[in-house]
Structures are given as structure tokens and as C-alpha cells.
mmCIF file of C-alpha atoms and ligand atoms in Angstrom:
data_model
loop_
_atom_site.group_PDB
_atom_site.id
_atom_site.type_symbol
_atom_site.label_atom_id
_atom_site.label_comp_id
_atom_site.label_asym_id
_atom_site.label_seq_id
_atom_site.Cartn_x
_atom_site.Cartn_y
_atom_site.Cartn_z
ATOM 1 C CA PRO A 1 0.000 0.000 0.000
ATOM 2 C CA VAL A 2 2.935 2.378 0.443
ATOM 3 C CA GLY A 3 4.581 1.246 -2.799
ATOM 4 C CA GLY A 4 5.801 4.345 -4.624
ATOM 5 C CA ILE A 5 6.582 6.522 -1.661
ATOM 6 C CA VAL A 6 10.230 5.677 -1.058
ATOM 7 C CA PRO A 7 11.527 6.535 -4.549
ATOM 8 C CA LEU A 8 9.454 9.720 -4.453
ATOM 9 C CA CYS A 9 10.948 10.703 -1.104
ATOM 10 C CA ARG A 10 14.433 9.857 -2.303
ATOM 11 C CA GLU A 11 13.908 12.253 -5.207
ATOM 12 C CA ALA A 12 12.543 14.910 -2.826
ATOM 13 C CA ALA A 13 15.657 14.627 -0.684
ATOM 14 C CA ARG A 14 17.871 14.792 -3.775
ATOM 15 C CA ARG A 15 16.168 18.040 -4.773
ATOM 16 C CA GLY A 16 16.848 19.556 -1.363
ATOM 17 C CA ILE A 17 13.277 19.572 -0.115
ATOM 18 C CA GLY A 18 13.260 20.081 3.653
ATOM 19 C CA GLY A 19 10.745 17.420 4.543
ATOM 20 C CA VAL A 20 7.599 15.606 3.542
ATOM 21 C CA LEU A 21 4.106 15.731 5.022
ATOM 22 C CA LEU A 22 2.349 12.367 4.861
ATOM 23 C CA PHE A 23 -1.408 11.763 4.646
ATOM 24 C CA GLY A 24 -3.090 8.392 4.795
ATOM 25 C CA VAL A 25 -6.076 6.870 3.073
ATOM 26 C CA PRO A 26 -7.013 3.612 4.820
ATOM 27 C CA ALA A 27 -8.348 0.458 3.167
ATOM 28 C CA ALA A 28 -11.469 0.652 5.339
ATOM 29 C CA LYS A 29 -13.215 3.457 7.223
ATOM 30 C CA ASP A 30 -15.325 3.182 10.384
ATOM 31 C CA PRO A 31 -17.210 5.486 12.796
ATOM 32 C CA LEU A 32 -14.258 6.082 15.123
ATOM 33 C CA GLY A 33 -11.536 6.186 12.455
ATOM 34 C CA SER A 34 -9.623 3.265 13.939
ATOM 35 C CA GLY A 35 -7.250 3.169 10.953
ATOM 36 C CA ALA A 36 -5.798 6.466 12.113
ATOM 37 C CA TYR A 37 -4.269 5.111 15.314
ATOM 38 C CA ALA A 38 -3.445 1.543 14.253
ATOM 39 C CA ASP A 39 0.258 0.782 14.528
ATOM 40 C CA ASP A 40 0.049 -1.156 11.256
ATOM 41 C CA GLY A 41 -1.989 1.603 9.588
ATOM 42 C CA VAL A 42 -1.022 3.176 6.298
ATOM 43 C CA VAL A 43 0.808 6.199 7.745
ATOM 44 C CA PRO A 44 2.951 4.340 10.316
ATOM 45 C CA SER A 45 3.832 1.833 7.579
ATOM 46 C CA ALA A 46 4.813 4.641 5.220
ATOM 47 C CA VAL A 47 6.840 6.405 7.915
ATOM 48 C CA ARG A 48 8.806 3.237 8.634
ATOM 49 C CA ALA A 49 9.457 2.704 4.921
ATOM 50 C CA VAL A 50 10.615 6.277 4.340
ATOM 51 C CA LYS A 51 12.771 6.379 7.460
ATOM 52 C CA ARG A 52 14.420 3.125 6.399
ATOM 53 C CA GLY A 53 14.861 4.142 2.753
ATOM 54 C CA VAL A 54 15.672 7.866 3.093
ATOM 55 C CA PRO A 55 17.020 8.287 6.635
ATOM 56 C CA GLY A 56 17.973 11.962 6.304
ATOM 57 C CA LEU A 57 14.582 13.247 5.197
ATOM 58 C CA VAL A 58 12.365 14.979 7.774
ATOM 59 C CA VAL A 59 9.057 13.136 8.001
ATOM 60 C CA VAL A 60 5.973 14.978 9.211
ATOM 61 C CA THR A 61 2.576 13.308 9.525
ATOM 62 C CA ASP A 62 -0.891 14.804 9.272
ATOM 63 C CA VAL A 63 -2.873 13.882 12.375
ATOM 64 C CA CYS A 64 -6.644 13.837 11.874
ATOM 65 C CA LEU A 65 -9.533 11.410 11.729
ATOM 66 C CA CYS A 66 -11.443 12.597 8.643
ATOM 67 C CA ALA A 67 -9.768 10.299 6.123
ATOM 68 C CA TYR A 68 -10.433 7.347 8.463
ATOM 69 C CA THR A 69 -14.007 7.964 9.651
ATOM 70 C CA ASP A 70 -16.876 6.663 7.534
ATOM 71 C CA HIS A 71 -18.705 9.999 8.005
ATOM 72 C CA GLY A 72 -15.718 12.119 7.012
ATOM 73 C CA HIS A 73 -15.664 14.418 10.036
ATOM 74 C CA CYS A 74 -12.372 15.251 11.721
ATOM 75 C CA GLY A 75 -13.686 14.148 15.100
ATOM 76 C CA VAL A 76 -16.059 11.776 16.820
ATOM 77 C CA ALA A 77 -19.581 12.571 15.588
ATOM 78 C CA ARG A 78 -22.569 11.983 17.852
ATOM 79 C CA ARG A 79 -26.113 11.974 16.520
ATOM 80 C CA GLY A 80 -28.438 13.832 18.795
ATOM 81 C CA PRO A 81 -30.361 16.941 19.582
ATOM 82 C CA SER A 82 -28.553 20.044 18.433
ATOM 83 C CA SER A 83 -29.258 22.649 15.826
ATOM 84 C CA ARG A 84 -27.255 20.555 13.361
ATOM 85 C CA GLY A 85 -28.723 17.164 14.257
ATOM 86 C CA TYR A 86 -25.276 15.969 15.338
ATOM 87 C CA ARG A 87 -22.362 17.282 17.315
ATOM 88 C CA ILE A 88 -18.633 16.707 17.273
ATOM 89 C CA ASP A 89 -17.413 15.324 20.604
ATOM 90 C CA ASN A 90 -14.318 17.430 21.131
ATOM 91 C CA ASP A 91 -12.913 15.658 24.176
ATOM 92 C CA ALA A 92 -13.520 12.117 22.947
ATOM 93 C CA THR A 93 -11.660 13.149 19.795
ATOM 94 C CA LEU A 94 -8.613 14.387 21.743
ATOM 95 C CA GLU A 95 -7.969 10.904 23.059
ATOM 96 C CA LEU A 96 -7.987 9.401 19.548
ATOM 97 C CA LEU A 97 -5.802 12.154 18.112
ATOM 98 C CA ALA A 98 -3.279 11.618 20.894
ATOM 99 C CA ARG A 99 -3.197 7.888 20.119
ATOM 100 C CA THR A 100 -2.720 8.703 16.422
ATOM 101 C CA ALA A 101 0.217 11.010 17.139
ATOM 102 C CA VAL A 102 1.888 8.423 19.366
ATOM 103 C CA ALA A 103 1.449 5.721 16.697
ATOM 104 C CA HIS A 104 3.156 8.008 14.176
ATOM 105 C CA ALA A 105 5.963 8.818 16.615
ATOM 106 C CA ARG A 106 6.477 5.146 17.379
ATOM 107 C CA ALA A 107 6.905 4.541 13.644
ATOM 108 C CA GLY A 108 9.616 7.196 13.536
ATOM 109 C CA ALA A 109 7.914 10.481 12.581
ATOM 110 C CA ASP A 110 10.021 13.556 13.357
ATOM 111 C CA MET A 111 7.033 15.848 13.692
ATOM 112 C CA VAL A 112 3.248 15.520 13.845
ATOM 113 C CA ALA A 113 0.819 18.008 12.323
ATOM 114 C CA PRO A 114 -2.665 17.984 13.859
ATOM 115 C CA SER A 115 -5.176 19.302 11.300
ATOM 116 C CA ASP A 116 -8.445 18.594 13.100
ATOM 117 C CA MET A 117 -9.004 21.979 14.841
ATOM 118 C CA MET A 118 -10.432 20.464 18.041
ATOM 119 C CA ASP A 119 -9.879 22.632 21.115
ATOM 120 C CA GLY A 120 -6.983 21.519 23.296
ATOM 121 C CA ARG A 121 -5.520 19.020 20.868
ATOM 122 C CA VAL A 122 -1.983 20.376 20.900
ATOM 123 C CA GLY A 123 -1.819 20.042 24.682
ATOM 124 C CA ALA A 124 -3.321 16.568 24.585
ATOM 125 C CA ILE A 125 -0.894 15.424 21.881
ATOM 126 C CA ARG A 126 2.109 17.012 23.617
ATOM 127 C CA ALA A 127 1.247 15.259 26.891
ATOM 128 C CA ALA A 128 0.736 11.904 25.177
ATOM 129 C CA LEU A 129 3.998 12.160 23.240
ATOM 130 C CA ASP A 130 5.953 13.148 26.343
ATOM 131 C CA GLY A 131 4.298 10.392 28.349
ATOM 132 C CA SER A 132 5.330 7.806 25.769
ATOM 133 C CA GLY A 133 8.959 8.874 25.595
ATOM 134 C CA PHE A 134 8.668 11.058 22.489
ATOM 135 C CA SER A 135 9.491 14.461 23.932
ATOM 136 C CA ASP A 136 11.773 15.036 20.937
ATOM 137 C CA VAL A 137 8.926 14.727 18.424
ATOM 138 C CA ALA A 138 7.829 18.211 17.382
ATOM 139 C CA ILE A 139 4.339 19.553 16.748
ATOM 140 C CA MET A 140 3.415 21.697 13.773
ATOM 141 C CA SER A 141 -0.186 22.659 14.389
ATOM 142 C CA TYR A 142 -2.661 23.691 11.754
ATOM 143 C CA ALA A 143 -3.408 26.647 14.020
ATOM 144 C CA ALA A 144 -5.348 28.860 11.650
ATOM 145 C CA LYS A 145 -7.208 26.425 9.481
ATOM 146 C CA TYR A 146 -10.091 28.045 7.681
ATOM 147 C CA ALA A 147 -13.311 26.363 6.581
ATOM 148 C CA SER A 148 -12.254 26.821 2.957
ATOM 149 C CA ALA A 149 -13.876 25.660 -0.256
ATOM 150 C CA LEU A 150 -10.368 25.076 -1.586
ATOM 151 C CA TYR A 151 -9.956 21.652 0.044
ATOM 152 C CA ALA A 152 -12.314 19.964 -2.422
ATOM 153 C CA PRO A 153 -9.728 18.174 -4.592
ATOM 154 C CA PHE A 154 -8.067 16.752 -1.470
ATOM 155 C CA ARG A 155 -11.384 15.482 -0.104
ATOM 156 C CA ASP A 156 -12.107 13.917 -3.479
ATOM 157 C CA ALA A 157 -8.803 12.070 -3.392
ATOM 158 C CA ALA A 158 -9.107 11.016 0.252
ATOM 159 C CA GLY A 159 -12.838 10.314 0.151
ATOM 160 C CA SER A 160 -13.109 12.538 3.218
ATOM 161 C CA ALA A 161 -15.915 14.945 2.386
ATOM 162 C CA PRO A 162 -18.340 15.051 5.354
ATOM 163 C CA ALA A 163 -21.314 12.735 4.788
ATOM 164 C CA PHE A 164 -23.545 15.186 6.692
ATOM 165 C CA GLY A 165 -23.107 18.775 7.817
ATOM 166 C CA ASP A 166 -19.859 20.640 7.241
ATOM 167 C CA ARG A 167 -16.656 21.562 9.066
ATOM 168 C CA ARG A 168 -17.716 25.052 10.081
ATOM 169 C CA SER A 169 -18.214 24.109 13.736
ATOM 170 C CA TYR A 170 -14.476 23.443 14.111
ATOM 171 C CA GLN A 171 -12.692 25.155 11.205
ATOM 172 C CA MET A 172 -12.496 28.940 11.079
ATOM 173 C CA ASP A 173 -14.660 31.519 9.347
ATOM 174 C CA PRO A 174 -12.667 32.988 6.407
ATOM 175 C CA THR A 175 -13.855 36.498 7.284
ATOM 176 C CA ASN A 176 -12.312 36.321 10.772
ATOM 177 C CA ALA A 177 -8.697 37.426 11.260
ATOM 178 C CA ALA A 178 -8.664 37.962 15.034
ATOM 179 C CA GLU A 179 -9.568 34.357 15.776
ATOM 180 C CA ALA A 180 -6.473 33.198 13.918
ATOM 181 C CA LEU A 181 -4.241 35.001 16.395
ATOM 182 C CA ARG A 182 -6.124 33.530 19.341
ATOM 183 C CA GLU A 183 -5.911 30.016 17.894
ATOM 184 C CA ALA A 184 -2.200 30.352 17.140
ATOM 185 C CA ALA A 185 -1.401 31.798 20.569
ATOM 186 C CA ALA A 186 -3.370 29.016 22.249
ATOM 187 C CA ASP A 187 -1.513 26.369 20.252
ATOM 188 C CA VAL A 188 1.860 27.864 21.153
ATOM 189 C CA GLY A 189 0.766 27.977 24.787
ATOM 190 C CA GLU A 190 -0.055 24.270 24.587
ATOM 191 C CA GLY A 191 3.329 23.435 23.101
ATOM 192 C CA ALA A 192 3.185 23.883 19.322
ATOM 193 C CA ASP A 193 6.673 24.301 17.870
ATOM 194 C CA ILE A 194 5.465 25.630 14.513
ATOM 195 C CA VAL A 195 2.076 27.111 13.665
ATOM 196 C CA MET A 196 0.517 26.826 10.260
ATOM 197 C CA VAL A 197 -1.902 28.939 8.282
ATOM 198 C CA LYS A 198 -4.122 27.253 5.709
ATOM 199 C CA PRO A 199 -4.934 28.019 2.908
ATOM 200 C CA ALA A 200 -1.902 30.102 1.937
ATOM 201 C CA PHE A 201 -2.959 32.360 -0.942
ATOM 202 C CA GLY A 202 -5.411 35.018 0.152
ATOM 203 C CA TYR A 203 -4.326 34.628 3.783
ATOM 204 C CA GLY A 204 -1.102 36.645 3.719
ATOM 205 C CA ASP A 205 -2.447 39.047 6.317
ATOM 206 C CA VAL A 206 -3.004 36.150 8.720
ATOM 207 C CA ILE A 207 0.488 34.781 8.126
ATOM 208 C CA ARG A 208 1.975 38.223 8.746
ATOM 209 C CA ALA A 209 -0.075 38.918 11.871
ATOM 210 C CA ILE A 210 0.954 35.629 13.472
ATOM 211 C CA ARG A 211 4.550 36.055 12.363
ATOM 212 C CA ASP A 212 4.712 39.458 14.052
ATOM 213 C CA ALA A 213 2.855 38.467 17.214
ATOM 214 C CA LEU A 214 4.402 35.123 18.118
ATOM 215 C CA ARG A 215 7.951 33.887 18.492
ATOM 216 C CA VAL A 216 7.606 30.640 16.586
ATOM 217 C CA PRO A 217 8.141 29.739 12.943
ATOM 218 C CA VAL A 218 5.041 30.140 10.796
ATOM 219 C CA ALA A 219 4.232 27.686 8.031
ATOM 220 C CA ALA A 220 1.818 28.213 5.164
ATOM 221 C CA TYR A 221 -0.033 25.336 3.545
ATOM 222 C CA SER A 222 -0.975 25.913 -0.060
ATOM 223 C CA VAL A 223 -3.945 23.594 -0.461
ATOM 224 C CA SER A 224 -5.206 21.324 -3.195
ATOM 225 C CA GLY A 225 -7.680 23.825 -4.662
ATOM 226 C CA GLU A 226 -4.978 26.450 -5.067
ATOM 227 C CA TYR A 227 -2.849 23.978 -6.965
ATOM 228 C CA ALA A 228 -5.806 22.745 -9.006
ATOM 229 C CA MET A 229 -6.856 26.231 -10.104
ATOM 230 C CA VAL A 230 -3.430 27.047 -11.461
ATOM 231 C CA LYS A 231 -3.052 23.631 -13.109
ATOM 232 C CA ALA A 232 -6.455 23.903 -14.775
ATOM 233 C CA ALA A 233 -5.878 27.409 -16.089
ATOM 234 C CA ALA A 234 -2.417 26.478 -17.315
ATOM 235 C CA ALA A 235 -3.786 23.409 -19.087
ATOM 236 C CA ARG A 236 -6.064 25.733 -21.046
ATOM 237 C CA GLY A 237 -3.156 27.940 -21.950
ATOM 238 C CA TRP A 238 -4.572 30.854 -19.975
ATOM 239 C CA ILE A 239 -1.585 31.321 -17.654
ATOM 240 C CA ASP A 240 1.984 30.112 -17.312
ATOM 241 C CA GLU A 241 2.105 27.589 -14.476
ATOM 242 C CA ARG A 242 5.700 28.078 -13.433
ATOM 243 C CA SER A 243 5.513 31.878 -13.245
ATOM 244 C CA VAL A 244 2.168 31.912 -11.459
ATOM 245 C CA ALA A 245 3.111 29.184 -8.983
ATOM 246 C CA MET A 246 6.371 30.865 -8.083
ATOM 247 C CA GLU A 247 4.680 34.239 -7.756
ATOM 248 C CA LEU A 248 2.043 32.839 -5.388
ATOM 249 C CA LEU A 249 4.595 30.920 -3.331
ATOM 250 C CA ALA A 250 6.728 34.061 -3.121
ATOM 251 C CA GLY A 251 3.679 35.847 -1.743
ATOM 252 C CA ALA A 252 3.376 33.382 1.118
ATOM 253 C CA HIS A 253 7.098 33.712 1.780
ATOM 254 C CA ARG A 254 6.896 37.507 1.687
ATOM 255 C CA ALA A 255 3.974 37.419 4.133
ATOM 256 C CA GLY A 256 6.234 35.678 6.637
ATOM 257 C CA ALA A 257 6.009 31.944 6.064
ATOM 258 C CA GLY A 258 9.360 30.321 6.796
ATOM 259 C CA ILE A 259 7.994 26.947 5.742
ATOM 260 C CA ILE A 260 5.687 26.349 2.795
ATOM 261 C CA VAL A 261 3.807 23.107 2.351
ATOM 262 C CA THR A 262 2.916 22.810 -1.320
ATOM 263 C CA TYR A 263 1.972 20.313 -4.006
ATOM 264 C CA TRP A 264 4.495 22.166 -6.184
ATOM 265 C CA ALA A 265 7.405 21.235 -3.896
ATOM 266 C CA MET A 266 9.029 18.857 -6.336
ATOM 267 C CA GLU A 267 8.690 21.209 -9.305
ATOM 268 C CA ALA A 268 9.450 24.349 -7.299
ATOM 269 C CA ALA A 269 12.706 22.846 -6.053
ATOM 270 C CA GLY A 270 13.725 22.382 -9.680
ATOM 271 C CA TRP A 271 12.599 25.894 -10.635
ATOM 272 C CA LEU A 272 14.502 27.430 -7.724
ATOM 273 C CA ALA A 273 17.633 25.510 -8.647
ATOM 274 C CA ALA A 274 17.282 26.778 -12.232
ATOM 275 C CA GLU A 275 16.940 30.331 -10.956
ATOM 276 C CA GLU A 276 20.051 29.930 -8.816
ATOM 277 C CA ARG A 277 21.833 28.990 -12.020
ATOM 278 C CA GLY A 278 20.485 32.161 -13.611
ATOM 279 C CA GLU A 279 17.845 30.480 -15.767
ATOM 280 C CA GLY A 280 14.415 32.102 -15.650
ATOM 281 C CA SER A 281 13.440 35.165 -13.647
ATOM 282 C CA GLY A 282 10.595 34.032 -11.420
ATOM 283 C CA ALA A 283 9.307 36.072 -8.549
ATOM 284 C CA ALA A 284 10.399 33.538 -5.953
ATOM 285 C CA GLY A 285 13.991 33.801 -7.081
ATOM 286 C CA ARG A 286 13.834 37.547 -6.771
ATOM 287 C CA SER A 287 12.244 37.473 -3.333
ATOM 288 C CA ARG A 288 14.930 35.107 -2.092
ATOM 289 C CA ARG A 289 17.520 37.626 -3.160
ATOM 290 C CA THR A 290 15.892 40.649 -1.536
HETATM 291 C C1 PBG B 1 -7.508 16.879 7.149
HETATM 292 C C2 PBG B 1 -6.849 17.758 6.163
HETATM 293 C C3 PBG B 1 -7.426 18.399 5.061
HETATM 294 C C4 PBG B 1 -6.415 19.082 4.444
HETATM 295 C C5 PBG B 1 -5.249 18.855 5.163
HETATM 296 N N1 PBG B 1 -5.557 18.046 6.236
HETATM 297 C C6 PBG B 1 -8.798 18.362 4.541
HETATM 298 C C7 PBG B 1 -9.904 19.067 5.210
HETATM 299 O O1 PBG B 1 -9.771 19.718 6.239
HETATM 300 O O2 PBG B 1 -11.005 18.895 4.667
HETATM 301 C C8 PBG B 1 -6.576 19.943 3.208
HETATM 302 C C9 PBG B 1 -5.589 19.578 2.190
HETATM 303 C C10 PBG B 1 -5.667 20.221 0.874
HETATM 304 O O3 PBG B 1 -6.707 20.713 0.377
HETATM 305 O O4 PBG B 1 -4.613 20.200 0.271
HETATM 306 N N2 PBG B 1 -8.146 17.558 8.179
HETATM 307 ZN ZN1 ZN B 2 -9.668 16.327 9.249
#
């Protein structure tokens, strides 16, 4: 099930990419997302394979339940009286997320990246990792994760679109900037080593505000819909993919992201190397120089 990942990671390392972020799609899904925290699950298996095959590469794992639950929510969903007809059980979810993070650490992950947006999950994961002897495993939290329409291609690929309701009870309202600072500060208080903003494009103000307010590295995650839009327009000959991608990535960098998670990583590493050699004049090359 983890077939092609080692050669891909070897190539990533060869191109100088700083690390990889792994997501899993399990063979079977169930109400409590048990595939997420199984030691023989798809992500722990992939982590072991990559660590064995490409020992120098930093391996980060996405920690969430939505790809593993049959209903597609990021947490434990309870049917019952509420305005939505169901509710997400925050605290029951924390326990499962903590188990997931420990399973990834046990497999050899260098860093875990909780993307669920439950309250208190960074603290719960930090405590569980420390309690299991993994105090050296870092946490990169999806601190400001917006309820964006740009995750659709990812959900298609992972089969993780919610079967009922939506993620707006736990992900953030795109019109709200102040909440991002509160979420990021809370995550740092609970032990996050790096905080992430997602999506990346269109959220430069959020990246900058967090960068200026907190003393931790800020990462930006350029999501599947951002990648898809550029790919689709380029396929029609409307825009030049390389120039547009590098311009958008430079924007996230300029806003203050020291780490950028992107589906263009492999290509961008090649483009940056070409620019270092003086070939091409993309915006990212310029911003690196200034
Ligand atoms: C899981 C998760 C998602 C993404 C990263 N982690 C999907 C979601 O929240 O629906 C988005 C990835 C992308 O669009 O590239 N919580
Ligand atoms: Zn999720």
C-alpha cells in the first residue's frame, strides 16, 4: 500500500526539499476512524518505509480522523439533539488524536501536524507524546485552518468529504482574522513548535499577523484547490504555471512563512535551482535575493 513513496521521497531529498508531510487513506473506514491510530496503519507503515529508505529526510505526519471515519468528520460525531442534528465530541476526539500522534511517533515520525481543529488538541498530543517517551517529536499545528472551499480536490482524493453537515463548527470563518491570532497563541501555549496557516494564498495578512505576534516559525499550507486552479488554467493555456506558482509561493514567503507546504514542492525545487543557475526570472527567485 505504500509502494511508490520511497523513490518519491528519495527524489525529494535529492532536490533539497526540507521534509515531507504524509497523509493516509485507509483500506477501510469506520465510525471512530480506527485506521488512524493503528500501529500497522497506512501512515505508520509509510513512515517506517521512508525512514528506512531515506534516513535523512524529515518526516511529518498529518494527524486527523477525517480520512479514516466513515462519516468524514475530523472528530467523533454523535447523533443527537442540536441545531445541526449531530455534534462533534471534542474531548472524545482528543484521546484518539493523541493515540494517532503516538502511533506516528512510534513509527519514527520527526514531527506531527494535527489538522483537526479540536480545542486543546496540541496540549493533549504534547502530553501523550511526552508520556510515551517522544518528547523530541515536534508539533506543527494547523493553528489557523479556515473552513475553505479550496480543500475539495483533497477530499475527493481522500474520500473525506463530510457525509452530513460541514466543518464550520471546528474550522475557522474565512472572514475572521482575530480568531487566527487567538488560535495560534493558544496552540503555542499548549506546546506547538510551529504554527501553520491554511490556505496560503489570500491569507497573507493572517500569516503576517501571526509572524509578528508570536515567536515561533510560521508555516503556510498551499492547499489542493490552489494547486488545481493554477493547473487547470495552465492546461487551457490561460496562464503560465511556473511563473504563477512561483509568484504565489513568493507571496506566502513575503507574508512571513518560513515553511511552505505545497503540491508544487518537487517542481518548485527544480525551478529554484534553475533560478540559482540564472535560468528564468521568477518572482520567488527575486524574493529570495531581496
Ligand atoms: C484533514 C486535512 C485536510 C487538508 C489537510 N488536512 C482536509 C480538510 O480539512 O477537509 C486539506 C488539504 C488540501 O486541500 O490540500 N483535516
Ligand atoms: Zn480532518
